[in-house]
Amino acid sequence: GFMYEANQIVAYILDQIGDMVRPGVKTFEFEELAQEICKEKGVRPSFQGYHGFPFALCCSVNEEIVHGFPSERVLEDGDIVSFDMGVIYEGFHGDSARTFAVGEVDDEATKLMDVTRTSLMLGIEQACPGNNLYDVSAAVQRHVEDNGMAVIRRFVGHGIGRNLHEKPEVPNFVPQTGQGITLKAGMVIAIEPMVALGEYEVEIMPDKWTAVTKDRLRAAHFEHSVAITADGPKILSLSARDGSHK
Ligand code: MG
Ligand code: MG
């Protein structure tokens, strides 16, 4: 369906971006690439203009968690860089994010990215009809905290469809109060753990968008849009490069 197509375009854009990540590239070059592919595919970027966000792509380096601006900043060996991309295809949104290593990164950064990616996959496994939404949240939180890292609480995943952000909110931790909804076949949710090496407190930079960790330790972000089906979770934004779809 359209949601699958939208997310496959996002996956393709992130694949192309990933191929371009290396020391010496300006982050704005990724914005240009994303815009170019959107034009080529005849889709609109979801984020540009969303609550006034100025770009198609979010580009967040090191201690930046999410909503960073593409800029003249040059990526350096040892950086980690997170890209978050969304497109609208036939009225439906796709949304996915990945963090990449720039050149050679230290072991902490490698572990941070591995833990974040794995926490996403563990969350996705719980996205089955009849499960509680917070089963997803708990699986993400458990893996992150078992590895001595922190889940960002200020930002959460979301339902997705004709709108970029729909109900329900999909926290990456189990909230102290309230109950999660029961997941049903036909729902589509964006699960997006943001994980910090240090504490989860967030600061917003003067550009009013870029979210950084208060302690300035690094953070990673992985996101998939996932359809809940009678056969279990289907990752709509899985790259064609990653083989057969579940
Ligand atoms: Mg996103
Ligand atoms: Mg999202």
Tab-separated table of C-alpha atoms and ligand atoms in Angstrom:
chain	number	residue	atom	x	y	z
A	1	GLY	CA	0.000	0.000	0.000
A	2	PHE	CA	0.878	3.688	0.028
A	3	MET	CA	2.391	3.521	3.515
A	4	TYR	CA	4.768	0.813	2.372
A	5	GLU	CA	5.744	2.810	-0.727
A	6	ALA	CA	6.307	5.980	1.301
A	7	ASN	CA	8.540	4.132	3.733
A	8	GLN	CA	10.449	2.356	0.980
A	9	ILE	CA	11.327	5.741	-0.509
A	10	VAL	CA	12.542	6.858	2.924
A	11	ALA	CA	14.622	3.672	3.237
A	12	TYR	CA	16.131	4.308	-0.188
A	13	ILE	CA	17.026	7.886	0.771
A	14	LEU	CA	18.688	6.686	3.991
A	15	ASP	CA	20.603	4.034	2.010
A	16	GLN	CA	21.898	6.700	-0.365
A	17	ILE	CA	22.754	9.020	2.520
A	18	GLY	CA	24.612	6.223	4.287
A	19	ASP	CA	26.728	5.612	1.202
A	20	MET	CA	27.808	9.247	1.287
A	21	VAL	CA	28.801	9.401	4.968
A	22	ARG	CA	32.541	9.966	5.361
A	23	PRO	CA	34.882	12.524	6.903
A	24	GLY	CA	34.941	15.798	4.961
A	25	VAL	CA	31.297	15.884	3.837
A	26	LYS	CA	29.195	18.908	4.815
A	27	THR	CA	25.921	17.935	6.426
A	28	PHE	CA	24.022	20.181	4.003
A	29	GLU	CA	25.090	17.870	1.166
A	30	PHE	CA	22.790	15.210	2.648
A	31	GLU	CA	19.898	17.688	2.607
A	32	GLU	CA	20.543	18.326	-1.073
A	33	LEU	CA	20.631	14.593	-1.774
A	34	ALA	CA	17.374	14.032	0.127
A	35	GLN	CA	15.665	16.897	-1.742
A	36	GLU	CA	16.933	15.580	-5.060
A	37	ILE	CA	15.579	12.072	-4.476
A	38	CYS	CA	12.218	13.482	-3.337
A	39	LYS	CA	11.971	15.390	-6.626
A	40	GLU	CA	13.002	12.347	-8.633
A	41	LYS	CA	10.390	10.159	-6.891
A	42	GLY	CA	7.683	12.825	-6.972
A	43	VAL	CA	7.192	12.945	-3.201
A	44	ARG	CA	7.213	15.746	-0.671
A	45	PRO	CA	9.407	15.735	2.436
A	46	SER	CA	7.283	15.354	5.580
A	47	PHE	CA	9.339	17.527	7.895
A	48	GLN	CA	9.919	20.664	5.838
A	49	GLY	CA	7.416	23.215	7.093
A	50	TYR	CA	6.158	20.883	9.833
A	51	HIS	CA	5.688	23.271	12.767
A	52	GLY	CA	8.108	25.454	10.825
A	53	PHE	CA	11.002	22.979	10.560
A	54	PRO	CA	13.118	24.445	7.739
A	55	PHE	CA	14.610	21.330	6.120
A	56	ALA	CA	13.670	17.999	4.544
A	57	LEU	CA	16.189	16.123	6.655
A	58	CYS	CA	17.113	16.140	10.323
A	59	CYS	CA	20.833	15.759	10.793
A	60	SER	CA	22.164	15.397	14.334
A	61	VAL	CA	25.858	14.947	15.180
A	62	ASN	CA	27.324	13.402	18.367
A	63	GLU	CA	25.614	15.015	21.409
A	64	GLU	CA	22.768	16.200	19.169
A	65	ILE	CA	19.874	13.781	19.640
A	66	VAL	CA	17.266	14.803	17.075
A	67	HIS	CA	15.983	17.726	14.972
A	68	GLY	CA	19.465	19.001	14.063
A	69	PHE	CA	19.787	21.274	11.036
A	70	PRO	CA	21.796	20.309	7.964
A	71	SER	CA	24.503	22.951	7.719
A	72	GLU	CA	28.007	23.852	6.590
A	73	ARG	CA	29.336	21.634	9.376
A	74	VAL	CA	31.904	19.205	8.050
A	75	LEU	CA	31.762	15.628	9.359
A	76	GLU	CA	34.956	14.502	11.043
A	77	ASP	CA	36.528	11.107	11.555
A	78	GLY	CA	35.115	9.654	14.784
A	79	ASP	CA	31.766	11.497	14.662
A	80	ILE	CA	28.449	9.723	14.744
A	81	VAL	CA	25.626	11.252	12.724
A	82	SER	CA	21.892	10.588	12.910
A	83	PHE	CA	19.565	11.207	9.977
A	84	ASP	CA	15.800	11.311	10.321
A	85	MET	CA	13.748	11.445	7.114
A	86	GLY	CA	10.067	11.462	6.211
A	87	VAL	CA	8.175	11.679	2.933
A	88	ILE	CA	4.540	11.972	1.868
A	89	TYR	CA	3.459	9.612	-0.908
A	90	GLU	CA	-0.155	9.699	-2.117
A	91	GLY	CA	-1.151	11.394	1.126
A	92	PHE	CA	0.610	8.937	3.428
A	93	HIS	CA	3.753	9.466	5.460
A	94	GLY	CA	6.852	7.342	5.826
A	95	ASP	CA	9.316	8.002	8.664
A	96	SER	CA	12.624	6.359	9.549
A	97	ALA	CA	15.969	7.245	11.133
A	98	ARG	CA	19.448	5.769	11.347
A	99	THR	CA	22.752	6.673	12.974
A	100	PHE	CA	26.016	6.192	11.085
A	101	ALA	CA	29.678	6.104	12.049
A	102	VAL	CA	31.896	8.647	10.302
A	103	GLY	CA	35.201	6.953	9.500
A	104	GLU	CA	36.616	5.169	12.544
A	105	VAL	CA	34.655	5.628	15.753
A	106	ASP	CA	35.531	4.581	19.296
A	107	ASP	CA	34.112	1.466	20.981
A	108	GLU	CA	31.621	3.498	23.042
A	109	ALA	CA	30.083	4.924	19.891
A	110	THR	CA	29.923	1.497	18.266
A	111	LYS	CA	28.226	0.060	21.332
A	112	LEU	CA	25.818	3.009	21.538
A	113	MET	CA	24.701	2.454	17.960
A	114	ASP	CA	24.433	-1.326	18.409
A	115	VAL	CA	22.404	-1.009	21.601
A	116	THR	CA	20.052	1.546	20.047
A	117	ARG	CA	19.510	-0.508	16.880
A	118	THR	CA	18.963	-3.702	18.849
A	119	SER	CA	16.549	-1.990	21.253
A	120	LEU	CA	14.498	-0.924	18.228
A	121	MET	CA	14.400	-4.482	16.890
A	122	LEU	CA	13.387	-5.846	20.312
A	123	GLY	CA	10.624	-3.240	20.504
A	124	ILE	CA	9.420	-4.177	17.018
A	125	GLU	CA	9.180	-7.864	18.035
A	126	GLN	CA	6.545	-6.830	20.568
A	127	ALA	CA	4.421	-4.996	18.002
A	128	CYS	CA	1.883	-7.799	17.680
A	129	PRO	CA	-1.925	-7.785	17.875
A	130	GLY	CA	-3.088	-8.369	21.446
A	131	ASN	CA	0.090	-7.062	23.038
A	132	ASN	CA	0.056	-3.852	25.037
A	133	LEU	CA	1.743	-0.816	23.511
A	134	TYR	CA	3.956	-0.612	26.584
A	135	ASP	CA	5.311	-4.097	25.850
A	136	VAL	CA	7.105	-2.314	23.011
A	137	SER	CA	8.265	0.438	25.360
A	138	ALA	CA	9.438	-2.019	28.009
A	139	ALA	CA	11.475	-4.088	25.553
A	140	VAL	CA	13.308	-0.976	24.333
A	141	GLN	CA	13.902	0.397	27.821
A	142	ARG	CA	15.097	-2.912	29.267
A	143	HIS	CA	17.745	-3.452	26.617
A	144	VAL	CA	19.047	0.098	26.833
A	145	GLU	CA	19.203	0.199	30.623
A	146	ASP	CA	20.691	-3.309	30.879
A	147	ASN	CA	23.538	-1.886	28.826
A	148	GLY	CA	24.041	1.061	31.164
A	149	MET	CA	22.620	3.652	28.794
A	150	ALA	CA	19.632	5.978	29.063
A	151	VAL	CA	16.468	6.293	27.007
A	152	ILE	CA	15.535	9.845	26.083
A	153	ARG	CA	12.123	10.649	27.538
A	154	ARG	CA	11.405	14.052	26.077
A	155	PHE	CA	10.720	12.603	22.603
A	156	VAL	CA	8.639	9.580	21.729
A	157	GLY	CA	7.501	7.507	18.774
A	158	HIS	CA	4.016	7.849	17.326
A	159	GLY	CA	1.262	6.477	15.199
A	160	ILE	CA	1.716	7.376	11.533
A	161	GLY	CA	-0.529	7.472	8.487
A	162	ARG	CA	-2.248	10.407	6.799
A	163	ASN	CA	-0.554	12.521	9.459
A	164	LEU	CA	3.101	12.365	10.417
A	165	HIS	CA	2.303	12.187	14.112
A	166	GLU	CA	-0.866	10.372	15.115
A	167	LYS	CA	-2.083	8.742	18.281
A	168	PRO	CA	-0.817	6.824	20.150
A	169	GLU	CA	2.430	8.201	21.484
A	170	VAL	CA	5.007	5.403	21.589
A	171	PRO	CA	7.348	6.056	24.520
A	172	ASN	CA	10.689	4.267	24.709
A	173	PHE	CA	10.147	3.779	28.427
A	174	VAL	CA	7.181	2.597	30.488
A	175	PRO	CA	5.390	5.671	31.858
A	176	GLN	CA	4.767	5.804	35.613
A	177	THR	CA	1.078	6.482	35.133
A	178	GLY	CA	-1.585	5.425	32.675
A	179	GLN	CA	-1.969	2.313	30.621
A	180	GLY	CA	-0.908	1.545	27.090
A	181	ILE	CA	-3.482	0.663	24.476
A	182	THR	CA	-3.924	-2.856	23.164
A	183	LEU	CA	-2.273	-3.225	19.765
A	184	LYS	CA	-4.508	-4.268	16.877
A	185	ALA	CA	-3.868	-5.451	13.351
A	186	GLY	CA	-4.019	-2.522	10.942
A	187	MET	CA	-2.259	-0.034	13.207
A	188	VAL	CA	0.984	1.532	12.008
A	189	ILE	CA	3.427	2.956	14.544
A	190	ALA	CA	6.819	4.607	14.297
A	191	ILE	CA	9.094	3.173	16.984
A	192	GLU	CA	12.119	5.384	17.505
A	193	PRO	CA	14.480	4.881	20.428
A	194	MET	CA	16.814	7.777	21.122
A	195	VAL	CA	19.561	6.561	23.424
A	196	ALA	CA	22.182	8.507	25.369
A	197	LEU	CA	25.539	7.315	26.681
A	198	GLY	CA	25.017	9.463	29.789
A	199	GLU	CA	21.834	10.952	31.256
A	200	TYR	CA	18.533	11.438	29.477
A	201	GLU	CA	18.069	15.137	30.189
A	202	VAL	CA	17.695	17.249	27.075
A	203	GLU	CA	18.451	20.851	26.162
A	204	ILE	CA	17.138	22.704	23.118
A	205	MET	CA	19.649	24.895	21.299
A	206	PRO	CA	18.980	28.570	20.446
A	207	ASP	CA	17.833	27.549	16.921
A	208	LYS	CA	14.749	26.268	18.850
A	209	TRP	CA	14.988	22.818	17.226
A	210	THR	CA	18.270	21.015	17.795
A	211	ALA	CA	17.933	18.779	20.858
A	212	VAL	CA	21.200	17.927	22.628
A	213	THR	CA	21.985	15.918	25.727
A	214	LYS	CA	22.394	18.203	28.720
A	215	ASP	CA	25.639	16.441	29.681
A	216	ARG	CA	26.832	16.682	26.046
A	217	LEU	CA	27.511	12.963	25.860
A	218	ARG	CA	26.639	11.319	22.583
A	219	ALA	CA	23.257	9.967	21.524
A	220	ALA	CA	21.983	7.674	18.772
A	221	HIS	CA	18.589	7.333	17.069
A	222	PHE	CA	17.055	4.516	15.055
A	223	GLU	CA	13.471	4.504	13.818
A	224	HIS	CA	11.230	2.234	11.775
A	225	SER	CA	7.606	2.586	10.736
A	226	VAL	CA	5.985	-0.731	11.586
A	227	ALA	CA	2.634	-2.183	10.529
A	228	ILE	CA	0.940	-4.447	13.053
A	229	THR	CA	-0.513	-7.372	11.132
A	230	ALA	CA	-2.200	-10.652	12.022
A	231	ASP	CA	1.132	-12.294	11.107
A	232	GLY	CA	3.070	-9.995	13.447
A	233	PRO	CA	5.103	-6.849	12.853
A	234	LYS	CA	5.950	-5.789	9.315
A	235	ILE	CA	8.768	-3.225	9.049
A	236	LEU	CA	7.598	-0.874	6.307
A	237	SER	CA	10.850	1.119	6.272
A	238	LEU	CA	13.176	-1.881	6.066
A	239	SER	CA	15.774	-1.305	3.372
A	240	ALA	CA	15.505	-3.533	0.316
A	241	ARG	CA	19.219	-4.128	0.965
A	242	ASP	CA	18.391	-5.871	4.231
A	243	GLY	CA	16.738	-8.754	2.392
A	244	SER	CA	13.310	-10.245	2.720
A	245	HIS	CA	10.617	-8.515	4.699
A	246	LYS	CA	9.189	-9.917	7.830
B	1	MG	MG	11.577	10.274	12.179
B	2	MG	MG	9.086	9.683	13.905
